[in-house]
């Protein structure tokens, strides 16, 4: 019986991983890419600011 319990642990882990993977990759989670577009704009602004920053030294 204890062998079955030890077998159920990785099976349950695999099921949790499958469910999490399906949840993480579902479509329509960020309102049509709005969050992604805002993140890209923020990253571009950061890069531009770092390029303008004076070099230390």
PDB file of N, CA and C in Angstrom:
ATOM      1  N   UNK A   1       0.820  -1.197   0.000  1.00  0.00           N
ATOM      2  CA  UNK A   1       0.000   0.000   0.000  1.00  0.00           C
ATOM      3  C   UNK A   1       0.863   1.259   0.000  1.00  0.00           C
ATOM      4  N   UNK A   2       1.969   1.229   0.741  1.00  0.00           N
ATOM      5  CA  UNK A   2       2.825   2.418   0.784  1.00  0.00           C
ATOM      6  C   UNK A   2       3.485   2.666  -0.568  1.00  0.00           C
ATOM      7  N   UNK A   3       3.671   1.619  -1.351  1.00  0.00           N
ATOM      8  CA  UNK A   3       4.232   1.788  -2.698  1.00  0.00           C
ATOM      9  C   UNK A   3       3.272   2.607  -3.553  1.00  0.00           C
ATOM     10  N   UNK A   4       1.988   2.378  -3.404  1.00  0.00           N
ATOM     11  CA  UNK A   4       1.000   3.144  -4.159  1.00  0.00           C
ATOM     12  C   UNK A   4       1.022   4.615  -3.769  1.00  0.00           C
ATOM     13  N   UNK A   5       1.228   4.892  -2.492  1.00  0.00           N
ATOM     14  CA  UNK A   5       1.312   6.281  -2.045  1.00  0.00           C
ATOM     15  C   UNK A   5       2.520   6.957  -2.677  1.00  0.00           C
ATOM     16  N   UNK A   6       3.652   6.292  -2.686  1.00  0.00           N
ATOM     17  CA  UNK A   6       4.860   6.860  -3.293  1.00  0.00           C
ATOM     18  C   UNK A   6       4.694   7.019  -4.805  1.00  0.00           C
ATOM     19  N   UNK A   7       3.903   6.183  -5.423  1.00  0.00           N
ATOM     20  CA  UNK A   7       3.634   6.313  -6.850  1.00  0.00           C
ATOM     21  C   UNK A   7       2.689   7.486  -7.114  1.00  0.00           C
ATOM     22  N   UNK A   8       1.770   7.736  -6.208  1.00  0.00           N
ATOM     23  CA  UNK A   8       0.819   8.826  -6.395  1.00  0.00           C
ATOM     24  C   UNK A   8       1.474  10.203  -6.275  1.00  0.00           C
ATOM     25  N   UNK A   9       2.563  10.320  -5.542  1.00  0.00           N
ATOM     26  CA  UNK A   9       3.219  11.624  -5.374  1.00  0.00           C
ATOM     27  C   UNK A   9       3.695  12.179  -6.716  1.00  0.00           C
ATOM     28  N   UNK A  10       4.486  11.469  -7.522  1.00  0.00           N
ATOM     29  CA  UNK A  10       4.889  12.037  -8.811  1.00  0.00           C
ATOM     30  C   UNK A  10       3.726  12.165  -9.801  1.00  0.00           C
ATOM     31  N   UNK A  11       2.747  11.271  -9.699  1.00  0.00           N
ATOM     32  CA  UNK A  11       1.579  11.385 -10.584  1.00  0.00           C
ATOM     33  C   UNK A  11       0.808  12.659 -10.257  1.00  0.00           C
ATOM     34  N   UNK A  12       0.621  12.937  -8.986  1.00  0.00           N
ATOM     35  CA  UNK A  12      -0.066  14.169  -8.584  1.00  0.00           C
ATOM     36  C   UNK A  12       0.755  15.387  -8.994  1.00  0.00           C
ATOM     37  N   UNK A  13       2.063  15.308  -8.862  1.00  0.00           N
ATOM     38  CA  UNK A  13       2.913  16.412  -9.295  1.00  0.00           C
ATOM     39  C   UNK A  13       2.816  16.659 -10.782  1.00  0.00           C
ATOM     40  N   UNK A  14       2.761  15.603 -11.547  1.00  0.00           N
ATOM     41  CA  UNK A  14       2.625  15.744 -13.002  1.00  0.00           C
ATOM     42  C   UNK A  14       1.275  16.357 -13.357  1.00  0.00           C
ATOM     43  N   UNK A  15       0.233  15.948 -12.679  1.00  0.00           N
ATOM     44  CA  UNK A  15      -1.081  16.527 -12.936  1.00  0.00           C
ATOM     45  C   UNK A  15      -1.118  18.011 -12.583  1.00  0.00           C
ATOM     46  N   UNK A  16      -0.518  18.360 -11.464  1.00  0.00           N
ATOM     47  CA  UNK A  16      -0.450  19.773 -11.081  1.00  0.00           C
ATOM     48  C   UNK A  16       0.341  20.556 -12.122  1.00  0.00           C
ATOM     49  N   UNK A  17       1.430  19.999 -12.617  1.00  0.00           N
ATOM     50  CA  UNK A  17       2.236  20.676 -13.635  1.00  0.00           C
ATOM     51  C   UNK A  17       1.447  20.872 -14.922  1.00  0.00           C
ATOM     52  N   UNK A  18       0.672  19.880 -15.325  1.00  0.00           N
ATOM     53  CA  UNK A  18      -0.139  19.997 -16.536  1.00  0.00           C
ATOM     54  C   UNK A  18      -1.195  21.082 -16.365  1.00  0.00           C
ATOM     55  N   UNK A  19      -1.858  21.078 -15.236  1.00  0.00           N
ATOM     56  CA  UNK A  19      -2.895  22.090 -14.990  1.00  0.00           C
ATOM     57  C   UNK A  19      -2.274  23.479 -14.955  1.00  0.00           C
ATOM     58  N   UNK A  20      -1.155  23.628 -14.272  1.00  0.00           N
ATOM     59  CA  UNK A  20      -0.489  24.932 -14.209  1.00  0.00           C
ATOM     60  C   UNK A  20      -0.046  25.376 -15.596  1.00  0.00           C
ATOM     61  N   UNK A  21       0.489  24.464 -16.382  1.00  0.00           N
ATOM     62  CA  UNK A  21       0.933  24.800 -17.732  1.00  0.00           C
ATOM     63  C   UNK A  21      -0.233  25.268 -18.590  1.00  0.00           C
ATOM     64  N   UNK A  22      -1.358  24.580 -18.491  1.00  0.00           N
ATOM     65  CA  UNK A  22      -2.533  24.987 -19.257  1.00  0.00           C
ATOM     66  C   UNK A  22      -3.021  26.357 -18.798  1.00  0.00           C
ATOM     67  N   UNK A  23      -2.997  26.610 -17.504  1.00  0.00           N
ATOM     68  CA  UNK A  23      -3.440  27.898 -16.976  1.00  0.00           C
ATOM     69  C   UNK A  23      -2.477  29.009 -17.382  1.00  0.00           C
ATOM     70  N   UNK A  24      -1.179  28.749 -17.354  1.00  0.00           N
ATOM     71  CA  UNK A  24      -0.190  29.776 -17.650  1.00  0.00           C
ATOM     72  C   UNK A  24      -0.154  30.150 -19.126  1.00  0.00           C
ATOM     73  N   UNK A  25      -0.532  29.229 -19.996  1.00  0.00           N
ATOM     74  CA  UNK A  25      -0.445  29.502 -21.429  1.00  0.00           C
ATOM     75  C   UNK A  25      -1.797  29.771 -22.064  1.00  0.00           C
ATOM     76  N   UNK A  26      -2.827  29.967 -21.265  1.00  0.00           N
ATOM     77  CA  UNK A  26      -4.139  30.209 -21.858  1.00  0.00           C
ATOM     78  C   UNK A  26      -4.148  31.554 -22.581  1.00  0.00           C
ATOM     79  N   UNK A  27      -4.996  31.655 -23.554  1.00  0.00           N
ATOM     80  CA  UNK A  27      -5.070  32.878 -24.358  1.00  0.00           C
ATOM     81  C   UNK A  27      -6.056  33.863 -23.723  1.00  0.00           C
ATOM     82  N   UNK A  28      -5.844  35.139 -24.036  1.00  0.00           N
ATOM     83  CA  UNK A  28      -6.759  36.159 -23.557  1.00  0.00           C
ATOM     84  C   UNK A  28      -6.533  36.566 -22.119  1.00  0.00           C
ATOM     85  N   UNK A  29      -5.339  36.365 -21.608  1.00  0.00           N
ATOM     86  CA  UNK A  29      -5.096  36.686 -20.203  1.00  0.00           C
ATOM     87  C   UNK A  29      -4.719  38.131 -19.982  1.00  0.00           C
ATOM     88  N   UNK A  30      -4.294  38.848 -21.035  1.00  0.00           N
ATOM     89  CA  UNK A  30      -3.822  40.212 -20.812  1.00  0.00           C
ATOM     90  C   UNK A  30      -4.537  41.219 -21.702  1.00  0.00           C
ATOM     91  N   UNK A  31      -5.805  41.011 -21.960  1.00  0.00           N
ATOM     92  CA  UNK A  31      -6.654  41.949 -22.694  1.00  0.00           C
ATOM     93  C   UNK A  31      -6.061  42.311 -24.045  1.00  0.00           C
ATOM     94  N   UNK A  32      -5.699  41.337 -24.810  1.00  0.00           N
ATOM     95  CA  UNK A  32      -5.234  41.588 -26.163  1.00  0.00           C
ATOM     96  C   UNK A  32      -3.833  42.136 -26.258  1.00  0.00           C
ATOM     97  N   UNK A  33      -2.970  41.836 -25.327  1.00  0.00           N
ATOM     98  CA  UNK A  33      -1.585  42.281 -25.402  1.00  0.00           C
ATOM     99  C   UNK A  33      -1.326  43.640 -24.791  1.00  0.00           C
ATOM    100  N   UNK A  34      -2.308  44.207 -24.098  1.00  0.00           N
ATOM    101  CA  UNK A  34      -2.135  45.530 -23.510  1.00  0.00           C
ATOM    102  C   UNK A  34      -1.003  45.521 -22.496  1.00  0.00           C
ATOM    103  N   UNK A  35      -0.969  44.516 -21.643  1.00  0.00           N
ATOM    104  CA  UNK A  35       0.081  44.453 -20.635  1.00  0.00           C
ATOM    105  C   UNK A  35       1.444  44.239 -21.284  1.00  0.00           C
ATOM    106  N   UNK A  36       1.500  43.438 -22.332  1.00  0.00           N
ATOM    107  CA  UNK A  36       2.766  43.211 -23.017  1.00  0.00           C
ATOM    108  C   UNK A  36       3.253  44.483 -23.688  1.00  0.00           C
ATOM    109  N   UNK A  37       2.353  45.220 -24.335  1.00  0.00           N
ATOM    110  CA  UNK A  37       2.730  46.453 -25.016  1.00  0.00           C
ATOM    111  C   UNK A  37       3.241  47.483 -24.007  1.00  0.00           C
ATOM    112  N   UNK A  38       2.597  47.570 -22.859  1.00  0.00           N
ATOM    113  CA  UNK A  38       3.047  48.510 -21.838  1.00  0.00           C
ATOM    114  C   UNK A  38       4.423  48.110 -21.317  1.00  0.00           C
ATOM    115  N   UNK A  39       4.659  46.827 -21.171  1.00  0.00           N
ATOM    116  CA  UNK A  39       5.962  46.364 -20.710  1.00  0.00           C
ATOM    117  C   UNK A  39       7.057  46.659 -21.718  1.00  0.00           C
ATOM    118  N   UNK A  40       6.752  46.474 -22.990  1.00  0.00           N
ATOM    119  CA  UNK A  40       7.740  46.766 -24.029  1.00  0.00           C
ATOM    120  C   UNK A  40       8.041  48.255 -24.060  1.00  0.00           C
ATOM    121  N   UNK A  41       7.013  49.090 -23.951  1.00  0.00           N
ATOM    122  CA  UNK A  41       7.233  50.550 -23.933  1.00  0.00           C
ATOM    123  C   UNK A  41       8.095  50.947 -22.739  1.00  0.00           C
ATOM    124  N   UNK A  42       7.832  50.351 -21.592  1.00  0.00           N
ATOM    125  CA  UNK A  42       8.637  50.654 -20.412  1.00  0.00           C
ATOM    126  C   UNK A  42      10.088  50.232 -20.589  1.00  0.00           C
ATOM    127  N   UNK A  43      10.292  49.072 -21.189  1.00  0.00           N
ATOM    128  CA  UNK A  43      11.649  48.593 -21.427  1.00  0.00           C
ATOM    129  C   UNK A  43      12.379  49.497 -22.418  1.00  0.00           C
ATOM    130  N   UNK A  44      11.692  49.926 -23.468  1.00  0.00           N
ATOM    131  CA  UNK A  44      12.312  50.827 -24.444  1.00  0.00           C
ATOM    132  C   UNK A  44      12.664  52.159 -23.797  1.00  0.00           C
ATOM    133  N   UNK A  45      11.801  52.674 -22.922  1.00  0.00           N
ATOM    134  CA  UNK A  45      12.096  53.919 -22.223  1.00  0.00           C
ATOM    135  C   UNK A  45      13.314  53.741 -21.312  1.00  0.00           C
ATOM    136  N   UNK A  46      13.408  52.607 -20.640  1.00  0.00           N
ATOM    137  CA  UNK A  46      14.553  52.324 -19.782  1.00  0.00           C
ATOM    138  C   UNK A  46      15.844  52.272 -20.595  1.00  0.00           C
ATOM    139  N   UNK A  47      15.799  51.578 -21.732  1.00  0.00           N
ATOM    140  CA  UNK A  47      16.995  51.486 -22.581  1.00  0.00           C
ATOM    141  C   UNK A  47      17.417  52.857 -23.087  1.00  0.00           C
ATOM    142  N   UNK A  48      16.445  53.663 -23.496  1.00  0.00           N
ATOM    143  CA  UNK A  48      16.768  55.001 -23.992  1.00  0.00           C
ATOM    144  C   UNK A  48      17.389  55.841 -22.880  1.00  0.00           C
ATOM    145  N   UNK A  49      16.857  55.740 -21.667  1.00  0.00           N
ATOM    146  CA  UNK A  49      17.411  56.501 -20.562  1.00  0.00           C
ATOM    147  C   UNK A  49      18.826  56.036 -20.219  1.00  0.00           C
ATOM    148  N   UNK A  50      19.061  54.737 -20.298  1.00  0.00           N
ATOM    149  CA  UNK A  50      20.404  54.236 -19.989  1.00  0.00           C
ATOM    150  C   UNK A  50      21.405  54.638 -21.063  1.00  0.00           C
ATOM    151  N   UNK A  51      20.973  54.749 -22.299  1.00  0.00           N
ATOM    152  CA  UNK A  51      21.877  55.173 -23.367  1.00  0.00           C
ATOM    153  C   UNK A  51      22.238  56.639 -23.223  1.00  0.00           C
ATOM    154  N   UNK A  52      21.327  57.447 -22.684  1.00  0.00           N
ATOM    155  CA  UNK A  52      21.574  58.885 -22.484  1.00  0.00           C
ATOM    156  C   UNK A  52      22.380  59.156 -21.219  1.00  0.00           C
ATOM    157  N   UNK A  53      22.404  58.214 -20.304  1.00  0.00           N
ATOM    158  CA  UNK A  53      23.063  58.438 -19.022  1.00  0.00           C
ATOM    159  C   UNK A  53      24.573  58.618 -19.221  1.00  0.00           C
ATOM    160  N   UNK A  54      25.178  59.584 -18.493  1.00  0.00           N
ATOM    161  CA  UNK A  54      26.623  59.755 -18.618  1.00  0.00           C
ATOM    162  C   UNK A  54      27.381  58.575 -18.042  1.00  0.00           C
ATOM    163  N   UNK A  55      28.501  58.253 -18.650  1.00  0.00           N
ATOM    164  CA  UNK A  55      29.296  57.116 -18.184  1.00  0.00           C
ATOM    165  C   UNK A  55      30.098  57.530 -16.973  1.00  0.00           C
ATOM    166  N   UNK A  56      30.141  56.663 -15.973  1.00  0.00           N
ATOM    167  CA  UNK A  56      30.973  56.917 -14.787  1.00  0.00           C
ATOM    168  C   UNK A  56      32.408  56.517 -15.114  1.00  0.00           C
ATOM    169  N   UNK A  57      33.342  57.284 -14.569  1.00  0.00           N
ATOM    170  CA  UNK A  57      34.679  56.794 -14.744  1.00  0.00           C
ATOM    171  C   UNK A  57      35.647  57.863 -14.943  1.00  0.00           C
TER     172      UNK A  57
END
